[in-house]
Amino acid sequence: MRAWLTALIVSGLTSLPAAAPHARSAPTGHAKVTLIADATTVAAGDPTWIGIRFVLDDGWHVYWRNPGESGTPPTVRWDLGDSTRRVGNLEFPVPERLVSNGDVSYGYRGEVVLLAPLRVETGGALGAQPGRSSDPALVRATVDYVICESVCVLEHASPSINIAGARAKQPAPDAPRLASWRARLPQPMPATWHATASLGTAEFTLTIETGHRETAATFFPQNPAEIDDGATAARVEPIGRGLILHLKKSAFFSKVPDALNGVVVLSGGSAFSVHAPLRGKIAPEAMFPRNYSGSNFFSEEAP
Amino acid sequence: MKRIAFISLVALGLSAAGASLLAQAAKVGGPAPAFTATDDRGVTHKLADFRGKFVVLEWHNNGCPYVQKHYNSGHMQALQKTWTDKGVVWLTIASSAPGLQGYVTPEASQAFMKQAKGAPTAVLLDPTGALGHLYDAKTSPQMFVIDPKGTVVYNGAIDDRPSPDPSTLQGATNYVANALTEAMAGKPVSVPVSVPYGCTIKYAGGR
């Protein structure tokens, strides 16, 4: 609401900005969804970080990019207000593992800010001048999200925020909040670390080598068809130079991946993006018959 | 949860071979677990009754937005009609526990299907969750296709759009229709398994 008021005052409009065609919002929604930014402006150079902030009703949760055993992650369509602007992919902070009645999902309770970098296209076909000043233009996000307690609801929100073009990025009051949520994005793994995976009959192993013994880890898989989500908190085997995670195969596993991708959270809470290429021989029993045809079938699980 | 599943297995006349039996249940390429269940008209059905026909199992919760995507659009009902017309046995199954979302009394179940103009062969009421646990069904919707020999040829999502948004029906690949078409033509099912999407099944005492 405040963003609209600012738009009225600052740009001296006497009529309300045109309602976005998808400006639906559930009046009895279970989250307050707003747009925040770390700057009131966007300039050439550093991106301005935009956040979709969800403040969730007590007991409700929304989902990570891989929702786990149920649910769907939020989706967003952007209206950037200015044709010289570009927005990057939505980034998801490290989720929680949510266990409810035996169902395991990956998501967020309380509050989460999903992040995207806003940039100005400089030069090129659009001929925009770097650092050109421009009037504030409304950035609007049309957000669809599944939010659940014991039951799930599909909700919609269309929050907006004014961002002007300027020569230099001017910090906004929400800059510290954006910075703290950016710090909760998984970091790239340090160059000296290694991650590899292997596939057995009943489980994947994920070996993470950090250079010293690790005793605890949680793995959040990027792809839903590989790991049994119910087992992602299971067997951690510390080794001298890191640890090995034993991850039961999904009941819906059907294709051997090139790598295990996801996020690993180590003891202490530090979180890293993992890309662990599959190494070693894959036993025929680990394969899934891609084209089931009558009796020609491997039993894939050891009793 | 395990105790209920054990009792259910015994009640269904299967030997309780321990956890591995449950783990093997409803694997694609394996035998569809035998069951006896009662529908919303009080009629008892055995899976064995349908030997010689294709059988579709559709896990259902009429309050779940993912299920509503398929029913509010008439999409699920059209599938039921198309395939039952071709001789497929379509069983809609409600495994929600009393008091939880998706639980229906026989009267409420009949009323829902009537107003929805659904065309399943029968709606099986499974409030103890025994049938759901037997198949290790996780979400609503979740779909199984069983061939005339009693072998599971498909287990997973109804289609490739894991969202409750009705707009995602357009252009979706329907795994159930494809599995039935291929299997009926004597071809291997090209996508025999996929990750089911939807709401968690509201089992008694959790999963």
Short mmCIF file of C-alpha atoms in Angstrom, two decimals:
data_model
loop_
_atom_site.label_atom_id
_atom_site.label_comp_id
_atom_site.label_asym_id
_atom_site.label_seq_id
_atom_site.Cartn_x
_atom_site.Cartn_y
_atom_site.Cartn_z
CA MET A 1 0.00 0.00 0.00
CA ARG A 2 2.77 2.41 0.91
CA ALA A 3 4.43 1.99 -2.49
CA TRP A 4 1.24 3.18 -4.21
CA LEU A 5 1.07 6.25 -2.00
CA THR A 6 4.68 7.09 -2.75
CA ALA A 7 4.00 6.74 -6.46
CA LEU A 8 1.08 9.18 -6.19
CA ILE A 9 3.05 11.80 -4.29
CA VAL A 10 6.39 11.56 -6.04
CA SER A 11 5.21 11.39 -9.61
CA GLY A 12 2.35 13.77 -9.01
CA LEU A 13 -0.16 11.54 -10.60
CA THR A 14 -3.74 12.49 -10.16
CA SER A 15 -5.05 9.11 -11.11
CA LEU A 16 -4.11 5.72 -9.70
CA PRO A 17 -1.55 3.72 -11.64
CA ALA A 18 -3.26 1.29 -14.00
CA ALA A 19 -4.17 -1.89 -12.16
CA ALA A 20 -1.93 -4.74 -13.27
CA PRO A 21 -3.96 -7.28 -15.28
CA HIS A 22 -3.16 -10.03 -12.79
CA ALA A 23 -3.62 -7.97 -9.61
CA ARG A 24 -5.39 -10.71 -7.75
CA SER A 25 -4.76 -11.16 -4.07
CA ALA A 26 -6.56 -13.45 -1.69
CA PRO A 27 -8.19 -11.25 0.97
CA THR A 28 -7.95 -14.10 3.44
CA GLY A 29 -4.39 -15.06 2.47
CA HIS A 30 -2.11 -16.73 4.96
CA ALA A 31 0.93 -14.59 4.20
CA LYS A 32 1.66 -10.90 3.77
CA VAL A 33 3.68 -10.59 0.56
CA THR A 34 5.60 -7.39 -0.18
CA LEU A 35 8.44 -6.28 -2.44
CA ILE A 36 11.52 -4.83 -0.81
CA ALA A 37 14.79 -3.62 -2.33
CA ASP A 38 18.24 -2.72 -1.11
CA ALA A 39 18.17 0.53 -3.06
CA THR A 40 15.61 3.09 -4.18
CA THR A 41 17.38 3.24 -7.50
CA VAL A 42 19.01 0.99 -10.08
CA ALA A 43 22.25 2.10 -11.68
CA ALA A 44 24.63 0.58 -14.24
CA GLY A 45 27.12 -1.70 -12.51
CA ASP A 46 25.99 -3.28 -9.23
CA PRO A 47 22.57 -4.91 -9.40
CA THR A 48 19.85 -3.72 -7.10
CA TRP A 49 18.57 -6.68 -5.09
CA ILE A 50 14.81 -7.04 -5.03
CA GLY A 51 13.20 -9.29 -2.46
CA ILE A 52 9.77 -10.93 -2.43
CA ARG A 53 9.11 -10.95 1.29
CA PHE A 54 6.65 -13.47 2.72
CA VAL A 55 5.58 -13.01 6.34
CA LEU A 56 3.64 -16.18 7.01
CA ASP A 57 0.81 -16.80 9.44
CA ASP A 58 1.81 -18.98 12.37
CA GLY A 59 1.88 -22.66 11.47
CA TRP A 60 1.93 -22.15 7.68
CA HIS A 61 4.79 -22.75 5.28
CA VAL A 62 5.78 -22.12 1.67
CA TYR A 63 8.18 -24.20 -0.41
CA TRP A 64 11.77 -24.28 -1.65
CA ARG A 65 12.63 -24.74 -5.34
CA ASN A 66 12.37 -28.50 -4.78
CA PRO A 67 9.33 -28.76 -2.50
CA GLY A 68 10.01 -32.36 -1.40
CA GLU A 69 7.20 -34.86 -1.01
CA SER A 70 4.37 -32.38 -1.51
CA GLY A 71 3.73 -28.78 -2.46
CA THR A 72 4.96 -26.41 -5.19
CA PRO A 73 7.48 -23.54 -5.00
CA PRO A 74 6.33 -19.93 -5.52
CA THR A 75 6.41 -18.64 -9.08
CA VAL A 76 6.74 -15.00 -10.14
CA ARG A 77 6.06 -12.96 -13.25
CA TRP A 78 7.81 -9.59 -13.29
CA ASP A 79 6.72 -6.25 -14.70
CA LEU A 80 9.85 -4.13 -14.43
CA GLY A 81 8.29 -0.80 -15.42
CA ASP A 82 11.08 0.11 -17.83
CA SER A 83 12.19 -1.68 -20.97
CA THR A 84 15.89 -1.15 -20.21
CA ARG A 85 15.67 -3.26 -17.05
CA ARG A 86 16.44 -6.94 -16.66
CA VAL A 87 15.79 -9.21 -13.70
CA GLY A 88 17.79 -12.37 -12.95
CA ASN A 89 16.56 -15.74 -11.75
CA LEU A 90 14.80 -16.04 -8.43
CA GLU A 91 17.19 -17.18 -5.70
CA PHE A 92 16.04 -19.25 -2.74
CA PRO A 93 17.61 -19.07 0.72
CA VAL A 94 18.56 -22.34 2.38
CA PRO A 95 15.31 -24.05 3.40
CA GLU A 96 14.28 -25.98 6.45
CA ARG A 97 13.41 -29.63 6.40
CA LEU A 98 9.72 -29.66 7.39
CA VAL A 99 8.41 -32.92 8.78
CA SER A 100 4.69 -33.25 9.35
CA ASN A 101 2.86 -36.53 9.87
CA GLY A 102 5.65 -38.42 8.18
CA ASP A 103 5.72 -36.17 5.12
CA VAL A 104 9.04 -34.46 4.42
CA SER A 105 9.07 -31.17 2.54
CA TYR A 106 11.60 -28.37 2.06
CA GLY A 107 10.45 -24.86 2.76
CA TYR A 108 10.08 -21.93 5.05
CA ARG A 109 8.10 -20.94 8.12
CA GLY A 110 7.72 -17.53 9.73
CA GLU A 111 9.39 -15.40 7.11
CA VAL A 112 11.35 -15.78 3.89
CA VAL A 113 12.67 -13.37 1.29
CA LEU A 114 13.22 -14.72 -2.22
CA LEU A 115 15.77 -12.63 -4.09
CA ALA A 116 16.41 -11.48 -7.63
CA PRO A 117 18.97 -9.04 -9.04
CA LEU A 118 17.62 -6.08 -11.01
CA ARG A 119 19.92 -4.58 -13.61
CA VAL A 120 19.84 -1.88 -16.25
CA GLU A 121 20.80 -2.86 -19.77
CA THR A 122 23.64 -0.59 -20.85
CA GLY A 123 24.42 0.26 -24.50
CA GLY A 124 23.47 -2.43 -26.97
CA ALA A 125 20.33 -2.50 -29.09
CA LEU A 126 18.24 -0.51 -26.66
CA GLY A 127 20.74 2.37 -26.66
CA ALA A 128 20.32 3.07 -22.97
CA GLN A 129 22.93 5.39 -21.53
CA PRO A 130 24.76 4.05 -18.50
CA GLY A 131 23.85 5.91 -15.36
CA ARG A 132 20.94 7.66 -17.03
CA SER A 133 18.54 9.15 -14.55
CA SER A 134 14.89 8.24 -14.97
CA ASP A 135 11.63 8.72 -13.16
CA PRO A 136 10.61 6.15 -10.61
CA ALA A 137 8.97 3.22 -12.30
CA LEU A 138 6.88 0.61 -10.57
CA VAL A 139 8.39 -2.86 -10.39
CA ARG A 140 5.58 -5.35 -9.88
CA ALA A 141 5.78 -9.05 -9.07
CA THR A 142 2.78 -11.28 -9.72
CA VAL A 143 3.36 -14.10 -7.29
CA ASP A 144 1.52 -17.43 -7.16
CA TYR A 145 2.35 -19.62 -4.20
CA VAL A 146 1.15 -22.75 -2.45
CA ILE A 147 0.96 -22.18 1.29
CA CYS A 148 0.14 -25.02 3.66
CA GLU A 149 -0.64 -25.83 7.22
CA SER A 150 -2.29 -29.24 7.50
CA VAL A 151 -4.09 -28.28 4.29
CA CYS A 152 -2.79 -26.36 1.29
CA VAL A 153 -4.08 -23.28 -0.50
CA LEU A 154 -2.97 -21.66 -3.75
CA GLU A 155 -2.69 -17.91 -3.14
CA HIS A 156 -1.80 -14.90 -5.27
CA ALA A 157 -0.21 -11.54 -4.53
CA SER A 158 0.85 -8.59 -6.67
CA PRO A 159 3.21 -6.49 -4.58
CA SER A 160 5.06 -3.57 -6.14
CA ILE A 161 7.84 -1.12 -5.38
CA ASN A 162 9.13 2.06 -6.98
CA ILE A 163 12.64 2.00 -8.38
CA ALA A 164 14.15 4.98 -10.18
CA GLY A 165 17.09 5.02 -12.56
CA ALA A 166 20.13 6.92 -11.28
CA ARG A 167 23.83 7.33 -11.78
CA ALA A 168 24.59 5.63 -8.50
CA LYS A 169 22.78 3.10 -6.38
CA GLN A 170 21.08 4.81 -3.44
CA PRO A 171 20.61 2.50 -0.46
CA ALA A 172 17.09 1.93 0.84
CA PRO A 173 16.09 1.38 4.48
CA ASP A 174 15.57 -2.33 3.69
CA ALA A 175 19.22 -2.76 2.61
CA PRO A 176 20.24 -4.53 5.87
CA ARG A 177 17.26 -6.89 5.58
CA LEU A 178 18.18 -7.77 1.98
CA ALA A 179 21.81 -8.28 3.00
CA SER A 180 20.86 -10.68 5.78
CA TRP A 181 18.72 -12.76 3.40
CA ARG A 182 21.42 -12.76 0.72
CA ALA A 183 23.71 -14.20 3.39
CA ARG A 184 21.25 -17.10 3.69
CA LEU A 185 21.69 -18.11 0.06
CA PRO A 186 23.86 -21.21 -0.32
CA GLN A 187 27.45 -20.26 -1.11
CA PRO A 188 29.55 -21.82 -3.85
CA MET A 189 31.73 -24.60 -2.50
CA PRO A 190 35.32 -23.43 -1.84
CA ALA A 191 37.72 -24.38 -4.64
CA THR A 192 39.74 -26.66 -2.36
CA TRP A 193 36.71 -28.78 -1.48
CA HIS A 194 35.51 -31.77 -3.50
CA ALA A 195 32.14 -33.44 -3.87
CA THR A 196 31.52 -36.74 -5.61
CA ALA A 197 28.66 -39.19 -5.62
CA SER A 198 28.16 -42.85 -6.35
CA LEU A 199 25.11 -45.01 -6.89
CA GLY A 200 24.51 -48.43 -5.38
CA THR A 201 21.55 -50.74 -5.48
CA ALA A 202 19.58 -49.02 -2.74
CA GLU A 203 21.34 -45.75 -2.05
CA PHE A 204 23.46 -42.88 -3.31
CA THR A 205 26.57 -41.92 -1.39
CA LEU A 206 27.61 -38.29 -1.41
CA THR A 207 31.21 -37.65 -0.38
CA ILE A 208 32.03 -34.08 0.63
CA GLU A 209 35.70 -33.35 1.28
CA THR A 210 36.28 -30.12 3.16
CA GLY A 211 39.81 -30.94 4.32
CA HIS A 212 38.81 -31.83 7.86
CA ARG A 213 36.49 -34.21 9.63
CA GLU A 214 32.82 -33.26 9.48
CA THR A 215 30.27 -34.72 11.85
CA ALA A 216 26.90 -33.41 10.71
CA ALA A 217 25.24 -32.51 7.44
CA THR A 218 21.83 -32.14 5.89
CA PHE A 219 21.41 -32.49 2.13
CA PHE A 220 18.64 -30.79 0.16
CA PRO A 221 18.38 -32.38 -3.31
CA GLN A 222 17.69 -30.16 -6.28
CA ASN A 223 15.99 -32.93 -8.25
CA PRO A 224 12.93 -34.66 -6.75
CA ALA A 225 13.40 -38.01 -8.50
CA GLU A 226 16.71 -39.12 -6.99
CA ILE A 227 16.75 -39.22 -3.19
CA ASP A 228 14.09 -40.54 -0.84
CA ASP A 229 13.22 -37.29 0.92
CA GLY A 230 12.26 -39.18 4.06
CA ALA A 231 15.88 -40.27 4.33
CA THR A 232 17.70 -36.99 3.66
CA ALA A 233 18.50 -36.53 7.32
CA ALA A 234 19.83 -40.06 7.51
CA ARG A 235 23.20 -41.66 7.85
CA VAL A 236 26.21 -39.34 8.09
CA GLU A 237 29.59 -41.08 8.10
CA PRO A 238 32.43 -38.77 9.20
CA ILE A 239 35.78 -39.40 7.53
CA GLY A 240 39.15 -37.78 8.11
CA ARG A 241 38.83 -35.28 5.26
CA GLY A 242 35.08 -34.65 5.39
CA LEU A 243 32.06 -36.88 5.44
CA ILE A 244 30.00 -39.35 3.46
CA LEU A 245 26.23 -39.05 3.33
CA HIS A 246 24.26 -42.21 2.70
CA LEU A 247 21.06 -41.27 0.89
CA LYS A 248 18.36 -43.81 0.17
CA LYS A 249 17.14 -43.83 -3.42
CA SER A 250 13.74 -42.39 -4.17
CA ALA A 251 10.84 -44.78 -4.74
CA PHE A 252 10.34 -42.81 -7.98
CA PHE A 253 13.94 -43.03 -9.17
CA SER A 254 14.04 -43.88 -12.85
CA LYS A 255 17.05 -42.24 -14.49
CA VAL A 256 20.71 -42.27 -13.46
CA PRO A 257 21.81 -38.61 -13.15
CA ASP A 258 25.21 -37.26 -14.20
CA ALA A 259 25.62 -35.69 -10.79
CA LEU A 260 23.87 -35.16 -7.49
CA ASN A 261 23.01 -31.49 -7.23
CA GLY A 262 21.62 -29.66 -4.23
CA VAL A 263 22.54 -27.82 -1.07
CA VAL A 264 24.47 -29.20 1.87
CA VAL A 265 24.30 -27.63 5.31
CA LEU A 266 27.20 -28.50 7.60
CA SER A 267 27.40 -28.29 11.39
CA GLY A 268 27.55 -24.64 12.29
CA GLY A 269 24.89 -23.90 9.71
CA SER A 270 27.08 -22.97 6.75
CA ALA A 271 25.38 -23.91 3.50
CA PHE A 272 26.94 -24.70 0.15
CA SER A 273 25.74 -25.51 -3.34
CA VAL A 274 26.77 -29.03 -4.26
CA HIS A 275 27.49 -30.43 -7.69
CA ALA A 276 28.73 -33.98 -7.14
CA PRO A 277 29.48 -35.90 -10.35
CA LEU A 278 28.63 -39.59 -10.25
CA ARG A 279 31.76 -41.72 -10.20
CA GLY A 280 32.51 -45.39 -10.25
CA LYS A 281 30.74 -48.37 -11.68
CA ILE A 282 26.98 -48.38 -11.44
CA ALA A 283 25.68 -51.85 -10.71
CA PRO A 284 23.11 -53.13 -13.24
CA GLU A 285 20.77 -53.73 -10.31
CA ALA A 286 20.85 -49.99 -9.61
CA MET A 287 19.43 -49.17 -12.98
CA PHE A 288 15.77 -48.81 -13.59
CA PRO A 289 14.23 -50.51 -16.61
CA ARG A 290 13.42 -47.48 -18.76
CA ASN A 291 11.10 -49.42 -20.98
CA TYR A 292 9.30 -51.95 -18.92
CA SER A 293 8.28 -54.81 -21.16
CA GLY A 294 6.68 -57.76 -19.47
CA SER A 295 9.05 -60.19 -17.81
CA ASN A 296 12.28 -58.36 -18.62
CA PHE A 297 12.52 -56.60 -15.30
CA PHE A 298 15.27 -56.09 -12.70
CA SER A 299 14.35 -56.06 -9.08
CA GLU A 300 16.02 -52.86 -7.95
CA GLU A 301 16.01 -52.98 -4.22
CA ALA A 302 17.98 -55.19 -1.85
CA PRO A 303 15.67 -56.62 0.84
CA MET B 1 1.64 -45.92 11.59
CA LYS B 2 3.52 -49.20 11.29
CA ARG B 3 1.10 -50.90 13.71
CA ILE B 4 -1.92 -49.90 11.62
CA ALA B 5 -0.21 -51.07 8.44
CA PHE B 6 0.63 -54.45 10.07
CA ILE B 7 -2.93 -55.03 11.21
CA SER B 8 -4.22 -54.01 7.81
CA LEU B 9 -1.91 -56.46 6.06
CA VAL B 10 -3.12 -59.30 8.26
CA ALA B 11 -6.71 -58.20 7.80
CA LEU B 12 -6.24 -58.27 4.05
CA GLY B 13 -5.07 -61.84 4.29
CA LEU B 14 -1.50 -61.20 3.22
CA SER B 15 1.41 -62.72 5.05
CA ALA B 16 3.25 -60.08 7.02
CA ALA B 17 6.73 -60.51 5.57
CA GLY B 18 7.94 -57.43 7.38
CA ALA B 19 8.98 -54.00 6.17
CA SER B 20 10.44 -55.29 2.93
CA LEU B 21 6.99 -56.34 1.74
CA LEU B 22 5.76 -52.77 2.10
CA ALA B 23 8.87 -51.45 0.39
CA GLN B 24 8.28 -53.77 -2.56
CA ALA B 25 4.58 -53.00 -2.74
CA ALA B 26 3.37 -51.43 -5.96
CA LYS B 27 6.77 -51.33 -7.65
CA VAL B 28 6.44 -50.80 -11.36
CA GLY B 29 7.00 -54.12 -13.05
CA GLY B 30 5.87 -56.02 -10.00
CA PRO B 31 2.50 -57.48 -9.05
CA ALA B 32 -0.12 -55.01 -7.90
CA PRO B 33 -0.80 -55.80 -4.23
CA ALA B 34 -4.09 -57.63 -3.78
CA PHE B 35 -6.80 -55.83 -1.86
CA THR B 36 -10.42 -55.95 -0.85
CA ALA B 37 -12.17 -52.63 -0.34
CA THR B 38 -15.66 -51.20 -0.07
CA ASP B 39 -16.98 -48.41 -2.23
CA ASP B 40 -19.26 -45.50 -1.38
CA ARG B 41 -22.33 -47.55 -2.30
CA GLY B 42 -21.43 -50.32 0.12
CA VAL B 43 -20.24 -52.71 -2.59
CA THR B 44 -17.09 -54.70 -1.87
CA HIS B 45 -14.49 -55.08 -4.60
CA LYS B 46 -11.38 -57.25 -4.87
CA LEU B 47 -8.55 -56.35 -7.23
CA ALA B 48 -8.69 -59.96 -8.45
CA ASP B 49 -12.24 -59.30 -9.72
CA PHE B 50 -10.66 -57.12 -12.40
CA ARG B 51 -8.08 -59.57 -13.70
CA GLY B 52 -8.18 -59.34 -17.49
CA LYS B 53 -8.80 -55.59 -17.53
CA PHE B 54 -6.67 -52.50 -17.13
CA VAL B 55 -7.19 -50.86 -13.75
CA VAL B 56 -6.45 -47.23 -12.82
CA LEU B 57 -6.12 -46.23 -9.16
CA GLU B 58 -6.67 -42.52 -8.52
CA TRP B 59 -5.87 -41.23 -5.03
CA HIS B 60 -8.31 -38.44 -4.23
CA ASN B 61 -9.01 -35.62 -1.75
CA ASN B 62 -11.71 -33.23 -2.91
CA GLY B 63 -10.40 -30.38 -0.71
CA CYS B 64 -6.88 -30.47 -2.11
CA PRO B 65 -6.15 -27.67 -4.62
CA TYR B 66 -4.15 -30.05 -6.83
CA VAL B 67 -7.13 -32.41 -7.08
CA GLN B 68 -9.44 -29.44 -7.59
CA LYS B 69 -7.35 -28.35 -10.56
CA HIS B 70 -8.33 -31.60 -12.29
CA TYR B 71 -11.95 -31.74 -11.12
CA ASN B 72 -13.03 -28.09 -11.36
CA SER B 73 -11.92 -28.09 -14.98
CA GLY B 74 -13.76 -31.35 -15.75
CA HIS B 75 -10.43 -32.79 -16.79
CA MET B 76 -10.40 -35.79 -14.43
CA GLN B 77 -14.00 -36.66 -15.23
CA ALA B 78 -13.22 -36.61 -18.95
CA LEU B 79 -10.35 -39.04 -18.38
CA GLN B 80 -12.59 -41.31 -16.32
CA LYS B 81 -15.25 -41.34 -19.05
CA THR B 82 -12.83 -41.82 -21.95
CA TRP B 83 -11.06 -44.75 -20.38
CA THR B 84 -14.00 -46.52 -18.72
CA ASP B 85 -15.65 -46.36 -22.13
CA LYS B 86 -12.65 -48.35 -23.39
CA GLY B 87 -13.13 -51.00 -20.72
CA VAL B 88 -10.67 -49.69 -18.12
CA VAL B 89 -11.69 -50.11 -14.49
CA TRP B 90 -11.20 -46.71 -12.80
CA LEU B 91 -11.09 -46.72 -9.02
CA THR B 92 -11.05 -43.40 -7.18
CA ILE B 93 -9.75 -43.86 -3.64
CA ALA B 94 -10.21 -41.65 -0.58
CA SER B 95 -7.68 -42.54 2.14
CA SER B 96 -8.12 -39.51 4.40
CA ALA B 97 -8.85 -40.27 8.05
CA PRO B 98 -12.10 -39.07 9.65
CA GLY B 99 -11.90 -35.41 10.59
CA LEU B 100 -9.11 -34.67 8.09
CA GLN B 101 -9.33 -33.00 4.70
CA GLY B 102 -10.62 -35.32 2.00
CA TYR B 103 -12.49 -37.64 4.34
CA VAL B 104 -15.94 -38.39 2.96
CA THR B 105 -18.87 -40.39 4.27
CA PRO B 106 -20.50 -42.65 1.68
CA GLU B 107 -23.27 -40.07 1.23
CA ALA B 108 -20.88 -37.16 0.82
CA SER B 109 -18.76 -39.17 -1.61
CA GLN B 110 -21.74 -40.00 -3.79
CA ALA B 111 -22.94 -36.39 -3.65
CA PHE B 112 -19.52 -35.07 -4.69
CA MET B 113 -19.17 -37.43 -7.65
CA LYS B 114 -22.72 -36.70 -8.76
CA GLN B 115 -22.26 -32.94 -8.80
CA ALA B 116 -18.84 -33.30 -10.39
CA LYS B 117 -20.30 -35.60 -13.04
CA GLY B 118 -17.45 -38.00 -12.42
CA ALA B 119 -17.37 -41.38 -14.13
CA PRO B 120 -15.16 -43.70 -12.11
CA THR B 121 -16.12 -47.36 -11.95
CA ALA B 122 -16.25 -47.01 -8.17
CA VAL B 123 -15.07 -44.75 -5.36
CA LEU B 124 -13.32 -46.82 -2.69
CA LEU B 125 -13.49 -45.50 0.87
CA ASP B 126 -10.29 -46.17 2.78
CA PRO B 127 -10.51 -44.10 5.99
CA THR B 128 -8.08 -46.38 7.85
CA GLY B 129 -5.54 -45.75 5.10
CA ALA B 130 -4.88 -49.47 4.71
CA LEU B 131 -5.13 -49.40 0.92
CA GLY B 132 -3.08 -46.22 0.68
CA HIS B 133 -0.31 -47.69 2.83
CA LEU B 134 -0.43 -50.95 0.88
CA TYR B 135 0.42 -49.02 -2.28
CA ASP B 136 2.59 -46.49 -0.41
CA ALA B 137 0.51 -43.71 -1.94
CA LYS B 138 1.98 -40.35 -0.92
CA THR B 139 -0.04 -37.58 -2.53
CA SER B 140 -3.42 -36.74 -3.94
CA PRO B 141 -3.59 -37.06 -6.80
CA GLN B 142 -1.35 -40.09 -7.31
CA MET B 143 -2.04 -42.58 -10.07
CA PHE B 144 -1.34 -46.27 -10.68
CA VAL B 145 -2.03 -48.22 -13.84
CA ILE B 146 -2.32 -52.00 -13.54
CA ASP B 147 -2.37 -54.21 -16.62
CA PRO B 148 -4.73 -57.14 -17.27
CA LYS B 149 -2.18 -59.57 -15.80
CA GLY B 150 -2.15 -57.66 -12.52
CA THR B 151 1.24 -55.98 -13.04
CA VAL B 152 1.83 -52.34 -12.10
CA VAL B 153 2.87 -50.55 -15.29
CA TYR B 154 2.67 -46.97 -14.03
CA ASN B 155 3.09 -45.29 -10.64
CA GLY B 156 3.31 -41.55 -10.12
CA ALA B 157 1.92 -38.18 -11.07
CA ILE B 158 -1.09 -37.72 -13.28
CA ASP B 159 0.88 -35.37 -15.55
CA ASP B 160 4.04 -33.32 -15.83
CA ARG B 161 2.73 -30.11 -14.28
CA PRO B 162 3.28 -30.23 -10.50
CA SER B 163 1.21 -27.16 -9.72
CA PRO B 164 -2.33 -26.49 -8.52
CA ASP B 165 -2.69 -23.62 -10.98
CA PRO B 166 -5.46 -24.49 -13.48
CA SER B 167 -3.54 -22.79 -16.30
CA THR B 168 -0.96 -25.60 -16.13
CA LEU B 169 -3.45 -28.11 -17.56
CA GLN B 170 -2.88 -26.61 -20.99
CA GLY B 171 -0.20 -28.50 -22.85
CA ALA B 172 0.40 -30.94 -20.00
CA THR B 173 1.61 -34.44 -20.84
CA ASN B 174 -0.82 -36.88 -19.24
CA TYR B 175 1.20 -39.86 -18.03
CA VAL B 176 -1.87 -42.01 -17.30
CA ALA B 177 -3.43 -41.59 -20.75
CA ASN B 178 -0.06 -42.29 -22.36
CA ALA B 179 0.60 -45.37 -20.24
CA LEU B 180 -2.83 -46.80 -21.06
CA THR B 181 -2.46 -46.03 -24.77
CA GLU B 182 0.98 -47.66 -24.96
CA ALA B 183 0.14 -50.68 -22.83
CA MET B 184 -3.11 -51.33 -24.71
CA ALA B 185 -1.10 -51.31 -27.95
CA GLY B 186 1.25 -53.89 -26.46
CA LYS B 187 4.12 -51.40 -26.31
CA PRO B 188 6.41 -50.74 -23.34
CA VAL B 189 5.29 -47.82 -21.20
CA SER B 190 7.80 -45.08 -22.00
CA VAL B 191 7.35 -43.21 -18.71
CA PRO B 192 6.60 -45.93 -16.15
CA VAL B 193 7.26 -43.82 -13.08
CA SER B 194 7.25 -40.14 -12.17
CA VAL B 195 7.33 -38.16 -8.94
CA PRO B 196 3.74 -37.78 -7.76
CA TYR B 197 2.66 -34.25 -6.87
CA GLY B 198 -0.15 -32.88 -4.75
CA CYS B 199 -1.20 -32.66 -1.14
CA THR B 200 0.03 -35.25 1.31
CA ILE B 201 -2.52 -37.96 1.93
CA LYS B 202 -4.16 -37.24 5.28
CA TYR B 203 -3.61 -40.67 6.80
CA ALA B 204 -4.83 -41.62 10.27
CA GLY B 205 -1.90 -41.04 12.64
CA GLY B 206 0.34 -39.69 9.87
CA ARG B 207 2.27 -41.68 7.29
#
